[in-house]
Structure formats: C-alpha cells, structure tokens
PDB file of C-alpha atoms in Angstrom:
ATOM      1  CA  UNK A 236       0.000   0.000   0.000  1.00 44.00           C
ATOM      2  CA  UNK A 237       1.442   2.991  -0.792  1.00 43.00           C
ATOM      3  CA  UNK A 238       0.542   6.614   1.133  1.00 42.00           C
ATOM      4  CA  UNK A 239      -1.362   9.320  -0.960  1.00 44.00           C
ATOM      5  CA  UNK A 240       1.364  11.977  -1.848  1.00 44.00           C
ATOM      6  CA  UNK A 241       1.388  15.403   0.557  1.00 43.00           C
ATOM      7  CA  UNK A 242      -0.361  18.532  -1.369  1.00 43.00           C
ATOM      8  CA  UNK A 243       2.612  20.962  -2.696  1.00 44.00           C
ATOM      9  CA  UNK A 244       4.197  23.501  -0.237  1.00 45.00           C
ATOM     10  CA  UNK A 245       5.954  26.743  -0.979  1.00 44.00           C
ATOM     11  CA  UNK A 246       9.438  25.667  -0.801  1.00 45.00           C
ATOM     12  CA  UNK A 247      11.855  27.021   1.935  1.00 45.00           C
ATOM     13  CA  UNK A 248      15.278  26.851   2.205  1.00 44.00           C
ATOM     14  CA  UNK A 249      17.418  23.782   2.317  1.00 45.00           C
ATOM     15  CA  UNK A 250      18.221  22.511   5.723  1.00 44.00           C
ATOM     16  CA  UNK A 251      20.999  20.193   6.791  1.00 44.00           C
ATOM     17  CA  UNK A 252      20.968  17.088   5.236  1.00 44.00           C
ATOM     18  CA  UNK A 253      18.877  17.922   2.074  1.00 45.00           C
ATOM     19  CA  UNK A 254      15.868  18.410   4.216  1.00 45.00           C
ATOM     20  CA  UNK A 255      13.625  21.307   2.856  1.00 47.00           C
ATOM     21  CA  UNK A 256      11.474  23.502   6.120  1.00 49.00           C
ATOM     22  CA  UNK A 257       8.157  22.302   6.973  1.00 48.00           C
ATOM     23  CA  UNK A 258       8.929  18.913   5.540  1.00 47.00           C
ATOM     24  CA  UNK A 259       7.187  16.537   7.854  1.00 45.00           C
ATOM     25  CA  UNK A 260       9.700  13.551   8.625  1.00 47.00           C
ATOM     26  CA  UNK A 261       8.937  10.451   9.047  1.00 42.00           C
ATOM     27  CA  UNK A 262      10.278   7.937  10.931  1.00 45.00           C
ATOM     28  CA  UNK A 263      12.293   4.923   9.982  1.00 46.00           C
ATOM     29  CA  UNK A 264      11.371   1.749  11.018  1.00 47.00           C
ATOM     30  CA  UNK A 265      11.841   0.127  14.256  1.00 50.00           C
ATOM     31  CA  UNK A 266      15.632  -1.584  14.169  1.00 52.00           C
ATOM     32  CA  UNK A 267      13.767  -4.460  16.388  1.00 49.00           C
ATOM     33  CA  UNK A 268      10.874  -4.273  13.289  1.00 51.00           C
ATOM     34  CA  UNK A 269      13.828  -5.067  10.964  1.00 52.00           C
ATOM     35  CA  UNK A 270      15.243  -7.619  12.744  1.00 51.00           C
ATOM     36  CA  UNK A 271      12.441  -9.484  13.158  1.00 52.00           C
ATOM     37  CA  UNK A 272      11.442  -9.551   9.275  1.00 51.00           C
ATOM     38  CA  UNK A 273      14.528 -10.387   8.600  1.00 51.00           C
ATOM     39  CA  UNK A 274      14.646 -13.308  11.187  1.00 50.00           C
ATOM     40  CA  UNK A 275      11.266 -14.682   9.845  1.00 50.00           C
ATOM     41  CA  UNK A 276      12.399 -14.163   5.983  1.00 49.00           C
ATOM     42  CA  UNK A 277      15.538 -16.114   6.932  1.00 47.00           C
ATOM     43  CA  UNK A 278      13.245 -19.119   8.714  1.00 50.00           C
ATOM     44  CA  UNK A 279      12.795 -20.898   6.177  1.00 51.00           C
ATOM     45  CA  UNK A 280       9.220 -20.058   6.148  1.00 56.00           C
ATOM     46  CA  UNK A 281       6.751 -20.038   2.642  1.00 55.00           C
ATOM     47  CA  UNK A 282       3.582 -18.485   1.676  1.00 58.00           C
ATOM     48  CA  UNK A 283       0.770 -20.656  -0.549  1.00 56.00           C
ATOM     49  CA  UNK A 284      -0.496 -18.114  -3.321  1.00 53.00           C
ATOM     50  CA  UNK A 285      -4.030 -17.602  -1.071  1.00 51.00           C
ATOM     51  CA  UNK A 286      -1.411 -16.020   1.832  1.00 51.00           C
ATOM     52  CA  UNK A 287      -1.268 -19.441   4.181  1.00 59.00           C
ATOM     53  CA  UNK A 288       1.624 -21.063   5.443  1.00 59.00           C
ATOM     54  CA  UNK A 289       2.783 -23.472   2.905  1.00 58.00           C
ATOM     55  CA  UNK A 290       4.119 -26.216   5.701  1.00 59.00           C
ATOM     56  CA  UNK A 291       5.283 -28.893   3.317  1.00 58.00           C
ATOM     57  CA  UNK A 292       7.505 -25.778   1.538  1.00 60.00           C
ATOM     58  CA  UNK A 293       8.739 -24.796   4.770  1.00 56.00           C
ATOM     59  CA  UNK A 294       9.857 -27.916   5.919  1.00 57.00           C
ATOM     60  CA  UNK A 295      12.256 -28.194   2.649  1.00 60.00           C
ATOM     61  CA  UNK A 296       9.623 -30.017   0.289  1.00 63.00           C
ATOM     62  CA  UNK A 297      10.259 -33.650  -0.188  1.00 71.00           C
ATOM     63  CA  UNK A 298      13.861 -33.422  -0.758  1.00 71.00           C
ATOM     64  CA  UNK A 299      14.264 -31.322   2.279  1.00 71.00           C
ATOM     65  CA  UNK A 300      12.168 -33.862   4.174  1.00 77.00           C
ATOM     66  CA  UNK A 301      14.259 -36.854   2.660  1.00 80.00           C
ATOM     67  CA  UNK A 302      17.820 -34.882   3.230  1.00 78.00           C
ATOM     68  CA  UNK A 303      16.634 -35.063   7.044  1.00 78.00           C
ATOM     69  CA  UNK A 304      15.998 -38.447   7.358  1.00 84.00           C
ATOM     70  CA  UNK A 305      17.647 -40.626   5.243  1.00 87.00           C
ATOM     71  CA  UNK A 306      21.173 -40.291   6.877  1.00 88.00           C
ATOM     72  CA  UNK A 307      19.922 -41.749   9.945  1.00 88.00           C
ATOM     73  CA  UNK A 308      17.524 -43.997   8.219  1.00 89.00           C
ATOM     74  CA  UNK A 309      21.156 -45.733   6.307  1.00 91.00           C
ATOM     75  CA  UNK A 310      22.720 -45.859   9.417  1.00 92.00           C
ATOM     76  CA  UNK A 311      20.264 -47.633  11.448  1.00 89.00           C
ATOM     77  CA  UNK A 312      19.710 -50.249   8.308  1.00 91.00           C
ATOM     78  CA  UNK A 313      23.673 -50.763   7.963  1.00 92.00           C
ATOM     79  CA  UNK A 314      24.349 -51.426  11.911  1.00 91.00           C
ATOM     80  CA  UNK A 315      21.221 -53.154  11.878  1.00 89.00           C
ATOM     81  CA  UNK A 316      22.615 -55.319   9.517  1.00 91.00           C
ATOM     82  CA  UNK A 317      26.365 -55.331  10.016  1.00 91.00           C
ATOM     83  CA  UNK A 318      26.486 -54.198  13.328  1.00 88.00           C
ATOM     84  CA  UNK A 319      29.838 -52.260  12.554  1.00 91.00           C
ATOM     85  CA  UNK A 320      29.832 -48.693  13.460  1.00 91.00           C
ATOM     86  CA  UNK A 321      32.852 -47.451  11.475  1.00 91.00           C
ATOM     87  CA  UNK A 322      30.970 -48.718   8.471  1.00 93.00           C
ATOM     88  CA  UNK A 323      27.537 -47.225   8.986  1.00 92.00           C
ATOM     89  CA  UNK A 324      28.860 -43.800  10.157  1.00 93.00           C
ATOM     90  CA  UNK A 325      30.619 -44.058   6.415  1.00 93.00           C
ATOM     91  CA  UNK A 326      27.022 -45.011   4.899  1.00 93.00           C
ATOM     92  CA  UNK A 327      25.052 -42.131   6.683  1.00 92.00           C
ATOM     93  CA  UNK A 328      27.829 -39.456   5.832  1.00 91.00           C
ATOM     94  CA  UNK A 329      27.887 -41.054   1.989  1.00 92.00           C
ATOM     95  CA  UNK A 330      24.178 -40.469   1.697  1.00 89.00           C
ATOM     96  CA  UNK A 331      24.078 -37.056   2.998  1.00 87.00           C
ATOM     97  CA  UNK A 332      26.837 -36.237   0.735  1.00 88.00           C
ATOM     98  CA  UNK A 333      24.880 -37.492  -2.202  1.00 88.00           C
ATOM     99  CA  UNK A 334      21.856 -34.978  -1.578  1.00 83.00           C
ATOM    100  CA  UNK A 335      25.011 -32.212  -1.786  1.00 82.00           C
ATOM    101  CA  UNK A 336      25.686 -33.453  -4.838  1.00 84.00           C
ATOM    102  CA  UNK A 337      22.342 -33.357  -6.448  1.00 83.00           C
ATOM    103  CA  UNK A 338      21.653 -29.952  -5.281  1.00 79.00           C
ATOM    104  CA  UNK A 339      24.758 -28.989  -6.970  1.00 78.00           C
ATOM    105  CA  UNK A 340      23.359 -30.893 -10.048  1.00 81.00           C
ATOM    106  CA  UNK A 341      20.237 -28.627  -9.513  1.00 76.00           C
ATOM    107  CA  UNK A 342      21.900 -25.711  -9.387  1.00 75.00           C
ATOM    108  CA  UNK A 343      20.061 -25.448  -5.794  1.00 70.00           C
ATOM    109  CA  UNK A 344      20.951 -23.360  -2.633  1.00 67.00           C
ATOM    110  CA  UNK A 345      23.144 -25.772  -0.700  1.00 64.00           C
ATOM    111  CA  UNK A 346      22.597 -24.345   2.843  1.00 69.00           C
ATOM    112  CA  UNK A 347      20.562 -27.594   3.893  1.00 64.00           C
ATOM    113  CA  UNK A 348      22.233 -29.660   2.295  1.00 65.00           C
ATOM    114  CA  UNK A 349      25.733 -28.846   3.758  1.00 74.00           C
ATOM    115  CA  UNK A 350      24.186 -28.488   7.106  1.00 76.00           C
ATOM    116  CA  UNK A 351      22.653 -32.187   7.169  1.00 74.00           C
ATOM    117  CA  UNK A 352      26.414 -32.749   6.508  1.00 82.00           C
ATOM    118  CA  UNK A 353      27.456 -30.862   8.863  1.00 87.00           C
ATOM    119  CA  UNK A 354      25.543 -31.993  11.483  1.00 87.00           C
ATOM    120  CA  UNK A 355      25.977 -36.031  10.082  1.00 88.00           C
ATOM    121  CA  UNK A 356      29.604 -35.623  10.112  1.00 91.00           C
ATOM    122  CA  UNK A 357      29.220 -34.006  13.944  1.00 92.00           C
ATOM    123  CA  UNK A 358      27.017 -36.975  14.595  1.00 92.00           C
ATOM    124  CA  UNK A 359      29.339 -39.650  12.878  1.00 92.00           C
ATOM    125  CA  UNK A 360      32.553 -38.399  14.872  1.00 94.00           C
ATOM    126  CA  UNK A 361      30.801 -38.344  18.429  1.00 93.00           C
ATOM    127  CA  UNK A 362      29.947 -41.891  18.017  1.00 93.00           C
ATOM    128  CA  UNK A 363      32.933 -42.698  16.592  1.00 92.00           C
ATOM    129  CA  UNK A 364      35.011 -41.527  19.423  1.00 93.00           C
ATOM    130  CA  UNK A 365      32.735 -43.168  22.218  1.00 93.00           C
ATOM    131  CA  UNK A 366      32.612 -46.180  20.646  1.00 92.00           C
ATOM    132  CA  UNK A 367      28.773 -46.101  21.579  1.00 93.00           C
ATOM    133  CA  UNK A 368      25.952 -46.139  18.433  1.00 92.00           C
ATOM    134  CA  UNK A 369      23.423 -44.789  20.188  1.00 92.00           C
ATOM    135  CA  UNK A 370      25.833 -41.110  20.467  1.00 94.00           C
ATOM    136  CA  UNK A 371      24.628 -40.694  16.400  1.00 94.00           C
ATOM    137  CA  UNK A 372      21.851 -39.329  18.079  1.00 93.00           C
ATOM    138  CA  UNK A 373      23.174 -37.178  20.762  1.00 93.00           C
ATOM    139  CA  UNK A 374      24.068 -33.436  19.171  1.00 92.00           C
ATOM    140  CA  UNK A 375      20.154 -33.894  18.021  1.00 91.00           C
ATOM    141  CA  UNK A 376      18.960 -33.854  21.907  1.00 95.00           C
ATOM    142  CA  UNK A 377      21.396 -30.722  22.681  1.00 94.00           C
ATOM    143  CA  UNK A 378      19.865 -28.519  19.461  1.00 92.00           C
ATOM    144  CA  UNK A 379      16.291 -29.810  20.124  1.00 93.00           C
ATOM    145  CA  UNK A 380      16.885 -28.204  23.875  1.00 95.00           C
ATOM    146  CA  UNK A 381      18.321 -24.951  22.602  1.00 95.00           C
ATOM    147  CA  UNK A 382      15.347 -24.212  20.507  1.00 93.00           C
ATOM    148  CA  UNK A 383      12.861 -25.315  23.424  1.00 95.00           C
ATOM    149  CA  UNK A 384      15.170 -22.196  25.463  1.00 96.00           C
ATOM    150  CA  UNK A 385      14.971 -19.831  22.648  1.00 95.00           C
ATOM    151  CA  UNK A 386      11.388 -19.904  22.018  1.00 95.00           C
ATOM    152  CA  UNK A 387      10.733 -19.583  26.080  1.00 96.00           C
ATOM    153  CA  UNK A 388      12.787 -16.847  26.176  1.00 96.00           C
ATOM    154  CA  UNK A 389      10.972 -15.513  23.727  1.00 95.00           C
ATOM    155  CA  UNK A 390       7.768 -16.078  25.139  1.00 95.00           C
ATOM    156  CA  UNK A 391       9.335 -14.279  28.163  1.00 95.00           C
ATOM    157  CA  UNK A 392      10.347 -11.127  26.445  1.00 93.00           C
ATOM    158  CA  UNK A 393       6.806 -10.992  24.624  1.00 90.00           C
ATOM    159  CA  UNK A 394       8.640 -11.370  21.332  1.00 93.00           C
ATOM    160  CA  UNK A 395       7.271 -15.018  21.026  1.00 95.00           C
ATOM    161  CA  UNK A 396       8.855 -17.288  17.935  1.00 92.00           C
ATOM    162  CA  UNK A 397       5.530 -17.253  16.406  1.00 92.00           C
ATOM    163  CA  UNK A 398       4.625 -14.015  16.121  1.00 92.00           C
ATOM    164  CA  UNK A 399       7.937 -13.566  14.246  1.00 88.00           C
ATOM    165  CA  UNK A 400       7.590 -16.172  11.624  1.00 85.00           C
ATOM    166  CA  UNK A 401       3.654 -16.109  11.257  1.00 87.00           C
ATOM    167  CA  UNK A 402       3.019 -12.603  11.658  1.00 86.00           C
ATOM    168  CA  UNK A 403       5.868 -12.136   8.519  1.00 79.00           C
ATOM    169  CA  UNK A 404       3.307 -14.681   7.093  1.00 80.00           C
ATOM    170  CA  UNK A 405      -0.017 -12.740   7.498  1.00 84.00           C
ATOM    171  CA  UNK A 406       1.373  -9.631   6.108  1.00 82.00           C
ATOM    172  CA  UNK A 407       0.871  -8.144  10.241  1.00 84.00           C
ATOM    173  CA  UNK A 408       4.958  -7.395  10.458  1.00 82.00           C
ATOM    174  CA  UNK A 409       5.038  -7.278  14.060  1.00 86.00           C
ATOM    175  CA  UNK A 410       1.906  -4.797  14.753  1.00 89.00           C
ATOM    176  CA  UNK A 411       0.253  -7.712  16.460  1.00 92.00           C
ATOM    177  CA  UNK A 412       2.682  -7.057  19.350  1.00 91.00           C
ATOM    178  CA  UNK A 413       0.238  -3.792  19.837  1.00 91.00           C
ATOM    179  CA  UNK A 414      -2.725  -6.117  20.291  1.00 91.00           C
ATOM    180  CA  UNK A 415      -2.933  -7.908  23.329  1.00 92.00           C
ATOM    181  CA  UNK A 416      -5.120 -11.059  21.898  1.00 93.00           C
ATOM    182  CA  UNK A 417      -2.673 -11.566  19.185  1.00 93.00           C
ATOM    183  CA  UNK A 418       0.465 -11.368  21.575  1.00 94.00           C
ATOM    184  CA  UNK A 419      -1.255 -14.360  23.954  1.00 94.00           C
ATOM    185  CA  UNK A 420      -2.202 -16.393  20.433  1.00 95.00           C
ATOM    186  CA  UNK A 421       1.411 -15.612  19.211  1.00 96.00           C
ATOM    187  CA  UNK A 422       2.409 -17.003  22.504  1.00 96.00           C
ATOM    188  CA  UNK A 423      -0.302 -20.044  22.742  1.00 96.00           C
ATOM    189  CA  UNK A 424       1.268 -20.748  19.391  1.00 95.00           C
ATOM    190  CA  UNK A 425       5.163 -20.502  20.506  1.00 96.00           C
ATOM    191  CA  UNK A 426       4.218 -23.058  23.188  1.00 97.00           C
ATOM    192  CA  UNK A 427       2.626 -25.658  20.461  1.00 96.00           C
ATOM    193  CA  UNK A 428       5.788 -25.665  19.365  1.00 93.00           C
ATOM    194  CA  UNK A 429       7.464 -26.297  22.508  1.00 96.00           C
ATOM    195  CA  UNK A 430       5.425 -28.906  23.397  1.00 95.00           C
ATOM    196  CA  UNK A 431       6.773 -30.556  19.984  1.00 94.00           C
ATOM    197  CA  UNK A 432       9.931 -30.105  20.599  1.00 94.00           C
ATOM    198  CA  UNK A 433       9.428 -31.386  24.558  1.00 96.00           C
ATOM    199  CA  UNK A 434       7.704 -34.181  23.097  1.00 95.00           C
ATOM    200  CA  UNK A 435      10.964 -35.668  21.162  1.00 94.00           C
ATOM    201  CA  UNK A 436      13.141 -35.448  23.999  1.00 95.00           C
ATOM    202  CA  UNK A 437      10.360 -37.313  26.656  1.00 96.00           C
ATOM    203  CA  UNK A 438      10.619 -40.220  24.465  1.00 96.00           C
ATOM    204  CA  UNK A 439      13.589 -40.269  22.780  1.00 96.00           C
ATOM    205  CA  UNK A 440      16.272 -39.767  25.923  1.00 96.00           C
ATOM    206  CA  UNK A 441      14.766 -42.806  27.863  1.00 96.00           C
ATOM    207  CA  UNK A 442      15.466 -44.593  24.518  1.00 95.00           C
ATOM    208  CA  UNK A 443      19.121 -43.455  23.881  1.00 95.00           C
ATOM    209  CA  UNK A 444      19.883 -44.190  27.433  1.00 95.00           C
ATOM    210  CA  UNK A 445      19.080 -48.001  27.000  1.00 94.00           C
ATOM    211  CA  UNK A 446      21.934 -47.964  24.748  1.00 92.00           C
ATOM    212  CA  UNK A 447      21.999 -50.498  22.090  1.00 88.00           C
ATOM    213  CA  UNK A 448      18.775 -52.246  22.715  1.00 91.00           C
ATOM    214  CA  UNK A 449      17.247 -48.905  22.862  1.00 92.00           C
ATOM    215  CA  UNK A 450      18.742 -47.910  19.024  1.00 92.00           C
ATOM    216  CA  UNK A 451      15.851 -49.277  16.330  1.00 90.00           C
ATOM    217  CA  UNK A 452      13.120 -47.607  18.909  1.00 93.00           C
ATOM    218  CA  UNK A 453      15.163 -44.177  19.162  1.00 93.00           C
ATOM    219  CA  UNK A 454      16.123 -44.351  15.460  1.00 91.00           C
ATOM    220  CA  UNK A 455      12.556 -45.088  14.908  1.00 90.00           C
ATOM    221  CA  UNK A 456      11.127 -42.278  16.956  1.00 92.00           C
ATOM    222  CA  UNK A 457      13.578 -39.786  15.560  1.00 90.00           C
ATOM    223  CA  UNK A 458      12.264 -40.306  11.692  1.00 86.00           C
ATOM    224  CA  UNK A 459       8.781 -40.396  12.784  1.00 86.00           C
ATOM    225  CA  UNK A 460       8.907 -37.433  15.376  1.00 88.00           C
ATOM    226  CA  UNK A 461      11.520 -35.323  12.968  1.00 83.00           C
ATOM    227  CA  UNK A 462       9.890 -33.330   9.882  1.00 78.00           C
ATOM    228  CA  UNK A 463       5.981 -35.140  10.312  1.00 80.00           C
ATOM    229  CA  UNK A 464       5.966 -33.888  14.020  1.00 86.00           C
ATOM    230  CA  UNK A 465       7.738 -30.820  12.964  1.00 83.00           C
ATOM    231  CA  UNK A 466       4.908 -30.072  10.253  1.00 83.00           C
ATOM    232  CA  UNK A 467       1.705 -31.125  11.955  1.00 86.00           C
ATOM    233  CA  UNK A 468       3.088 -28.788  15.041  1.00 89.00           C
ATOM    234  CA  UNK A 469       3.128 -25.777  12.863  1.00 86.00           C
ATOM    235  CA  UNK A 470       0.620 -26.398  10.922  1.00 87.00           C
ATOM    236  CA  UNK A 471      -1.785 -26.569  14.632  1.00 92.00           C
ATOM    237  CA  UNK A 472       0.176 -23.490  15.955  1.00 93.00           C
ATOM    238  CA  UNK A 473      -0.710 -21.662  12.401  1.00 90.00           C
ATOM    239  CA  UNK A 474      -4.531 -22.680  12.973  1.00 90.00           C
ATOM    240  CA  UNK A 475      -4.375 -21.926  17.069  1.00 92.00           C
ATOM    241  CA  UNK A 476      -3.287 -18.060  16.068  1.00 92.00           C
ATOM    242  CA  UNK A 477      -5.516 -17.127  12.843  1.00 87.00           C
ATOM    243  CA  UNK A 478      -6.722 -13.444  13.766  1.00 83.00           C
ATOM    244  CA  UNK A 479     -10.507 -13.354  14.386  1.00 71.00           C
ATOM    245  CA  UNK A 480     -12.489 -12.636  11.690  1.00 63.00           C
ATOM    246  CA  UNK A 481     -13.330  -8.528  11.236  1.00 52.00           C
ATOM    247  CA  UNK A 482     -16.928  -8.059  12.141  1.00 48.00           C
ATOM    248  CA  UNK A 483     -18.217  -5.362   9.609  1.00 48.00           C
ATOM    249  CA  UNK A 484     -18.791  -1.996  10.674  1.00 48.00           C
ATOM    250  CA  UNK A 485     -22.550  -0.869  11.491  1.00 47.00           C
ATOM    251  CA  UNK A 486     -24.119   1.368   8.480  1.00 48.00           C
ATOM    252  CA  UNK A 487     -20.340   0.726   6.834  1.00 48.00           C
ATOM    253  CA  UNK A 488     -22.802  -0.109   3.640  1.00 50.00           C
ATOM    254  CA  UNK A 489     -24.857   3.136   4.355  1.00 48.00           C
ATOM    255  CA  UNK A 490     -24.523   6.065   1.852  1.00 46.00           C
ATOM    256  CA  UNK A 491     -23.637   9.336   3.630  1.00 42.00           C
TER     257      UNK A 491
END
C-alpha cells in the first residue's frame, strides 16, 4: 500500500541534510521491526499463493524432508545389519553427501544440504570416538533443547517465535505485538511448538539411554517425530493463532 502523496508547499530553504522547512519527517522503522522480518524471511518459512503457510515448503519439500531423514535412516539399516559402526557412520555421511551433490546438479541453494552434513559428520565423529551407536543421536537432543530455550525466552520477552515467523506470514509485520489477543495467540502458538519439541526429547532420551537395545526404537522415533511432528506442530500453531475474523462496521454499507 502505498501513502497518498502530501499537497505541494511553498518551498523554503534547504536545511541540513537535504531536508527542505516544513517537511514533515517520518520515521524509519523500528531496528527491532527489521530484525524481526529479517529473522522470519531467513526461517525458512513459505507463503501458498491464497497467503497461508505453505508447511510442506517450509519444511524443505520432499527433498528437504528426505535430506533429514535418510542419513539416519542408512545408518540404522547398515548397523542393523552389520552391526559395525565405522561402516555405517561411512554409509550415513555417503548419503548425505549425495543430496550435496544433487543440489549442486540442480543448481540449488546448498545451505541444507551442507548443514545435514554438517551436522551427520558431527554426529558420525561423536559416536565414533565413544565407541557407543546410540551417540549418532546425541548433538540432536542438545539442538532440540536450545530451541525449546529460545522460544521460552521468547515467550518471556513478549517477542514469542511465532509471532515472528507467522506474523511475517499474514502480512501483520510485528503490529500484532500492539494487540494484546494476538500477543497471547502468538504465545499459545510458541508453546505448540514447545510442546513438539518437549515431546521428542520425553521419548527419545529414555530410549538413547538403554543404549543399544534402545537404538531401532530411538532411530525409529527420531524419523517419525523429525519433519511429520515438525509439520503437523506448525501447521496446529498456524490454525491456534488465525486473527478473528473482522466483524463489519454498522451502516459501513450506508450512503452518507
């Protein structure tokens, strides 16, 4: 939307800066405004044409989906079936280096694709160096808990996670931090998401600390409570924090 343009004023002289008299300023935007749209463009978050949250999109589209779970989906098969560690930390770290590959193919951002092998290769030399399978899964627990702190935190300074990413969504910037219904659904949202997250680590860590005979369930879990958790969480938290509907204004259809 652009602003209707000011009616012409006598000109006066130049002031400092290139500022003519009488010019009305106006101010910039808020620095915090700014970094918020730029943390929710950065998110990873996607739009459907009709303005909704395109969930699949945001959670890297099949490929993305597959780039997250098929590393630890190889290794569990190949120590399933081998039971040599060396060997399977080889296989998952082969396999996410083959999605690298193909997105170089495709000419295709590599961020995600060097951070799955990143964070494989992080993965793959923990459990290497303890000797112990189940560590594959460890570094996952530690970011899983720093995102559960960040988005309390959040919640705590009344910029909750959801408000950022969402409100960027809906086109509401972060004027629904003015309202105080949409701050407590931004919030009620944030803690959907928490919950999620929560959720992995109640089931999971009991799991990884049976050690091997834990390792099929916790591999398991982890595929099933990755990206499908992750979507169906934000795709609840999206519905939980849909403004109200406008009621239309009384004699708003009346001629004056």
């Amino acid at each position: 939307m652009t602003a209707q343009e000011p009616e012409q004023q006598p000109s006066g002289p130049a002031q400092p800066g290139g500022a003519q008299q009488g010019t009305p300023q106006v101010p910039g935007p808020s620095p915090v405004a700014g970094l918020a749209a730029g943390y929710a463009a950065k998110a990873g978050l996607h739009r459907t044409h009709d303005g909704r949250v395109d969930v699949l999109r945001s959670a890297g589209g099949v490929q993305g989906i597959a780039e997250s779970i098929v590393p630890g989906l190889v290794f569990l098969v190949a120590f399933t079936i081998t039971r040599e560690l060396t060997l399977s930390l080889v296989a998952a770290l082969a396999s996410a280096a083959v999605f690298t590959v193909v997105r170089l193919m495709q000419r295709r951002p590599l961020t995600q694709a060097l951070a799955g092998v990143v964070g494989v290769g992080i993965s793959a030399w923990l459990a290497n160096t303890t000797g112990k399978a189940e560590d594959f899964y460890l570094p996952g627990f530690f970011t899983n808990a720093a995102y559960i702190l960040a988005m309390v935190i959040s919640i705590a300074v009344k910029w909750p996670v959801a408000g950022l990413l969402f409100g960027f969504i809906r086109n509401e910037g972060v004027e629904w931090r003015k309202n105080p219904d949409r701050v407590r659904a931004y919030r009620l949202g944030t803690w959907i998401i928490v919950a999620v997250l929560a959720l992995r680590l109640i089931v999971q860590v009991p799991l990884y600390l049976m050690g091997t005979d834990g390792l099929a369930a916790l591999a398991t879990t982890r595929l099933i409570m990755g990206a499908p958790l992750y979507i169906l969480g934000v795709w609840v938290a999206w519905l939980v924090t849909r403004p109200a509907a406008a009621e239309p204004e009384a004699g708003a259809d009346q001629t004056a």
